[in-house]
PDB file of C-alpha atoms in Angstrom:
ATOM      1  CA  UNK A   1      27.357  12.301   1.656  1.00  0.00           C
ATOM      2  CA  UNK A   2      27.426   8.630   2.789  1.00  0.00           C
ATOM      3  CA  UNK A   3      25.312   6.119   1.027  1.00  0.00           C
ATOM      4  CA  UNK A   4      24.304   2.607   2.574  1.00  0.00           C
ATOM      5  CA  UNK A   5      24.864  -0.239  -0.336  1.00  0.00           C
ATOM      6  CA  UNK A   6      22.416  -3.482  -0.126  1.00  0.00           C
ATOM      7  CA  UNK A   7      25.538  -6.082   0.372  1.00  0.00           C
ATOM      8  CA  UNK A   8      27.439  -7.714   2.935  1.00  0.00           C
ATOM      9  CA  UNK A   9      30.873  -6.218   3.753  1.00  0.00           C
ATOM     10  CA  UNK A  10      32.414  -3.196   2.579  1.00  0.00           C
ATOM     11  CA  UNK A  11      33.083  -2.855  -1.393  1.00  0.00           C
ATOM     12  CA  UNK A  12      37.051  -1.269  -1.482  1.00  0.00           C
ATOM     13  CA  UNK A  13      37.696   1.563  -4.365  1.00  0.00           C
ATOM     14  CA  UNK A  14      40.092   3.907  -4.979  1.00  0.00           C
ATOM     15  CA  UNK A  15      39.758   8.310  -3.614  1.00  0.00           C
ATOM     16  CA  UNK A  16      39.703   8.469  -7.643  1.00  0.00           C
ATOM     17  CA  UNK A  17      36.837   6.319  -8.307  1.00  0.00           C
ATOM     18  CA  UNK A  18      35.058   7.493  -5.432  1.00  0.00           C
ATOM     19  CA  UNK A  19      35.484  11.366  -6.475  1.00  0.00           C
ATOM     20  CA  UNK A  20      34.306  10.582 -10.128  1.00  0.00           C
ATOM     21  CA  UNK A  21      31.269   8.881  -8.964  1.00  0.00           C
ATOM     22  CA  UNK A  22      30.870  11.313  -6.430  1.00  0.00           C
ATOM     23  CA  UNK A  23      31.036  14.362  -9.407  1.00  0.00           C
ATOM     24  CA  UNK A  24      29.067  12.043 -11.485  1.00  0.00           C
ATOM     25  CA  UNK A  25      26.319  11.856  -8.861  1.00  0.00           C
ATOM     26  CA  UNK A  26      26.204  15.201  -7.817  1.00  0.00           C
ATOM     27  CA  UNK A  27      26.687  16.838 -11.472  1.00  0.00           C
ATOM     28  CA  UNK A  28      23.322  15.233 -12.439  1.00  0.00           C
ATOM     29  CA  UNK A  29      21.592  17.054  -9.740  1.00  0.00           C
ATOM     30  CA  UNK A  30      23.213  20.468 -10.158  1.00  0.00           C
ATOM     31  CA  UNK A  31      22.739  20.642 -14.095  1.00  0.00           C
ATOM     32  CA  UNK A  32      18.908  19.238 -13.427  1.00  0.00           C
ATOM     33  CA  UNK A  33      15.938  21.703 -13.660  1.00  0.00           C
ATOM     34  CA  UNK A  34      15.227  20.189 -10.182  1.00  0.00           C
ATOM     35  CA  UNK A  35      18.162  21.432  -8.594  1.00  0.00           C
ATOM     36  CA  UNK A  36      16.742  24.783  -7.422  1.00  0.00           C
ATOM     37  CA  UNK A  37      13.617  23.426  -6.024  1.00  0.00           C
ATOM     38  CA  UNK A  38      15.797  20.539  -3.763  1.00  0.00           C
ATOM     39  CA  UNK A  39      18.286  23.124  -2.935  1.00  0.00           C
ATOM     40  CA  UNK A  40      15.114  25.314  -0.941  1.00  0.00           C
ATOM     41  CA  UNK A  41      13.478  22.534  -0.033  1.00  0.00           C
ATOM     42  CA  UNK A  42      13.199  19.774   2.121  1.00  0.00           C
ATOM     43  CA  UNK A  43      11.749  16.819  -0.053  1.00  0.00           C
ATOM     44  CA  UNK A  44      13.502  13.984  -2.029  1.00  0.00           C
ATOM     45  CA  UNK A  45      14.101  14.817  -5.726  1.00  0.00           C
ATOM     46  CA  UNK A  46      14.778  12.195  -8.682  1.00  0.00           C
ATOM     47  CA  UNK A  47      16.614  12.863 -11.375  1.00  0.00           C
ATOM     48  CA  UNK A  48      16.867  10.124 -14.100  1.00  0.00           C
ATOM     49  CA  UNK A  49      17.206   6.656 -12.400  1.00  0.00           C
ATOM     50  CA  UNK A  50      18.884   8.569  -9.387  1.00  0.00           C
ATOM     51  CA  UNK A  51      17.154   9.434  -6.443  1.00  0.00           C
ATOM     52  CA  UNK A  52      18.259  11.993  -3.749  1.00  0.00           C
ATOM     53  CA  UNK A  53      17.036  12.435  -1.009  1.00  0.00           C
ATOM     54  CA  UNK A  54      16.139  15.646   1.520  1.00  0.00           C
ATOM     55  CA  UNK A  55      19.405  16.986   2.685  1.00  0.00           C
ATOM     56  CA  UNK A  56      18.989  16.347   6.401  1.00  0.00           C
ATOM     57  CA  UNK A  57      17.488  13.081   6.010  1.00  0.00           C
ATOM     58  CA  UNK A  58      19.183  10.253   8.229  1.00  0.00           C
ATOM     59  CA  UNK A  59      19.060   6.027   7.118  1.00  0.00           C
ATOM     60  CA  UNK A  60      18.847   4.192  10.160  1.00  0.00           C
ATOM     61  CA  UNK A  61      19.458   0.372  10.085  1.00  0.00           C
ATOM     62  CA  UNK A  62      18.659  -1.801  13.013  1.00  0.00           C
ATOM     63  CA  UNK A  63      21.120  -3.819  14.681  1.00  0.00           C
ATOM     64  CA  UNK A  64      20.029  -7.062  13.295  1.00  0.00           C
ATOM     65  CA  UNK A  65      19.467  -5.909   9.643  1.00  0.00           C
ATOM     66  CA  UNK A  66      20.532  -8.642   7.263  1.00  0.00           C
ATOM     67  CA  UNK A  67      21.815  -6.912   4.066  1.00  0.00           C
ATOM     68  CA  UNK A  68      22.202  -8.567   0.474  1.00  0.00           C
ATOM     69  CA  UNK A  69      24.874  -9.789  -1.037  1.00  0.00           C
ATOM     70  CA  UNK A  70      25.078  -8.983  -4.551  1.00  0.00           C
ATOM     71  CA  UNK A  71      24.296 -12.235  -5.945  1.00  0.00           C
ATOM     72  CA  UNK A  72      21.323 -12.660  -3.345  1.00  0.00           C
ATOM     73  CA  UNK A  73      19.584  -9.055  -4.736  1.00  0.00           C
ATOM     74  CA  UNK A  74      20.633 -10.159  -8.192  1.00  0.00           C
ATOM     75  CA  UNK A  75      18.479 -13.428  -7.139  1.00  0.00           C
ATOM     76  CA  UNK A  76      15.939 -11.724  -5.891  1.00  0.00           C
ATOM     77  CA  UNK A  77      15.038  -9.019  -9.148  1.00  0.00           C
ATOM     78  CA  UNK A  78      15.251 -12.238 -11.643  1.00  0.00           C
ATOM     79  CA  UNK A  79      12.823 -13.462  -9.432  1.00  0.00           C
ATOM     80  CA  UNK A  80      10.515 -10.214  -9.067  1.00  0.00           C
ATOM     81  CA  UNK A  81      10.973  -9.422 -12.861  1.00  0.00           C
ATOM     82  CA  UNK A  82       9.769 -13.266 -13.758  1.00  0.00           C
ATOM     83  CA  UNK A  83       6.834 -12.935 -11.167  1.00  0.00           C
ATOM     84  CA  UNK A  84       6.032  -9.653 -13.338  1.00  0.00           C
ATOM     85  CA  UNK A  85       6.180 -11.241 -16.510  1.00  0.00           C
ATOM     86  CA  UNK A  86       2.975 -14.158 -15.379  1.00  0.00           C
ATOM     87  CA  UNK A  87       1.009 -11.770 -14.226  1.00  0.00           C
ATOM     88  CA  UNK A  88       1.018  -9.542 -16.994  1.00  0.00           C
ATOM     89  CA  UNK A  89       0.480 -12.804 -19.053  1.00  0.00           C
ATOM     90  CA  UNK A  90      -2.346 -14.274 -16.987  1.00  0.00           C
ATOM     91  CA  UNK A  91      -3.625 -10.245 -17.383  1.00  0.00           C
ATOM     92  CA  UNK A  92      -3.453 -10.986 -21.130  1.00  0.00           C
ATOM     93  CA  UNK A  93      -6.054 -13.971 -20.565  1.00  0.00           C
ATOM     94  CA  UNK A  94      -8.712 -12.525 -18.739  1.00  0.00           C
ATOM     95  CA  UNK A  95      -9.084  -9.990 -21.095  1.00  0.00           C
ATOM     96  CA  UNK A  96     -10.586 -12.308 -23.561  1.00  0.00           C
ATOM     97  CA  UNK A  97     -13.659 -10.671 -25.336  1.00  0.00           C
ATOM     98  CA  UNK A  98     -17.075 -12.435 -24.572  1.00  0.00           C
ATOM     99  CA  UNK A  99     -18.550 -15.121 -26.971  1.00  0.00           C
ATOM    100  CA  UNK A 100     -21.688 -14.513 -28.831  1.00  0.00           C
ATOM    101  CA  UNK A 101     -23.198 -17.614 -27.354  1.00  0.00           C
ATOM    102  CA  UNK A 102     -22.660 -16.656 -24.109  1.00  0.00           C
ATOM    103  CA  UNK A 103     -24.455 -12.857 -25.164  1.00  0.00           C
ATOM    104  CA  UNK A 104     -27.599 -15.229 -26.545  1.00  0.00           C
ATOM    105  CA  UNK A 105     -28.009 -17.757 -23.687  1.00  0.00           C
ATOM    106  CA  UNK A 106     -27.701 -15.120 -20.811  1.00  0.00           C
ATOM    107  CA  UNK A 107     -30.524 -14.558 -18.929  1.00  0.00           C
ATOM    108  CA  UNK A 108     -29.784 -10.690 -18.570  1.00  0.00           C
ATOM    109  CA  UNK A 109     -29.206 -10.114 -21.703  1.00  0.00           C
ATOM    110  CA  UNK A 110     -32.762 -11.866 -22.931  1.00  0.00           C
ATOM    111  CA  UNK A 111     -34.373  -9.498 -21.058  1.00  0.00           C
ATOM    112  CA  UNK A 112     -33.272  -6.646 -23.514  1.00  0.00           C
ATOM    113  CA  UNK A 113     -35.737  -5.636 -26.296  1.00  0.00           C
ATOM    114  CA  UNK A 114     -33.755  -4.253 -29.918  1.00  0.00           C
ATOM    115  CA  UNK A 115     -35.136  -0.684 -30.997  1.00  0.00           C
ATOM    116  CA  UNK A 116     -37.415   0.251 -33.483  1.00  0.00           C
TER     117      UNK A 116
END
């Protein structure tokens, strides 16, 4: 399995930290009720916050990709998650219930007749 990470350079561990993650990663698959269904198939399968993909699926970067450094991506989610947060505020505010006065003076809504 080779994985692509969103960061500049190459990020150095040890065979022993890469085999536990590597268990780690592939252990949540295998004891998933999924595992059966990716194992025929050929479609991407996600299993908590991990996604994995079809088994002969290929990532292809072009030559001129410019990957993240850590801090940048970091930078970028604050950013994302704050954009998030205003719009579900401003959301909030348009969702303000109509005014009686507005009911009364509306021409629409003079139009109605109440039922006997």
């Amino acid at each position: 399995m080779k994985a692509v990470f969103p960061c500049k350079g190459v990020v150095v561990i040890t065979k022993q930290n890469v085999d536990m993650l590597t268990n780690f990663y592939e252990g949540n698959l295998i004891n998933s009720k999924l595992f059966s269904a990716y194992s025929q198939n050929n479609f991407s399968v996600q299993v908590g916050s991990f996604n994995y993909f079809p088994q002969n699926s290929t990532i292809i970067l072009e030559e001129n990709t410019n990957l993240l450094t850590i801090q940048e991506l970091n930078k970028v989610l604050a950013q994302t998650a704050e954009q998030q947060k205003e719009e579900h505020i401003s959301q909030k505010t348009k969702d303000v219930p109509i005014e009686d006065n507005f009911i009364k003076d509306h021409p629409f809504f003079q139009t109605l007749k109440p039922l006997n």
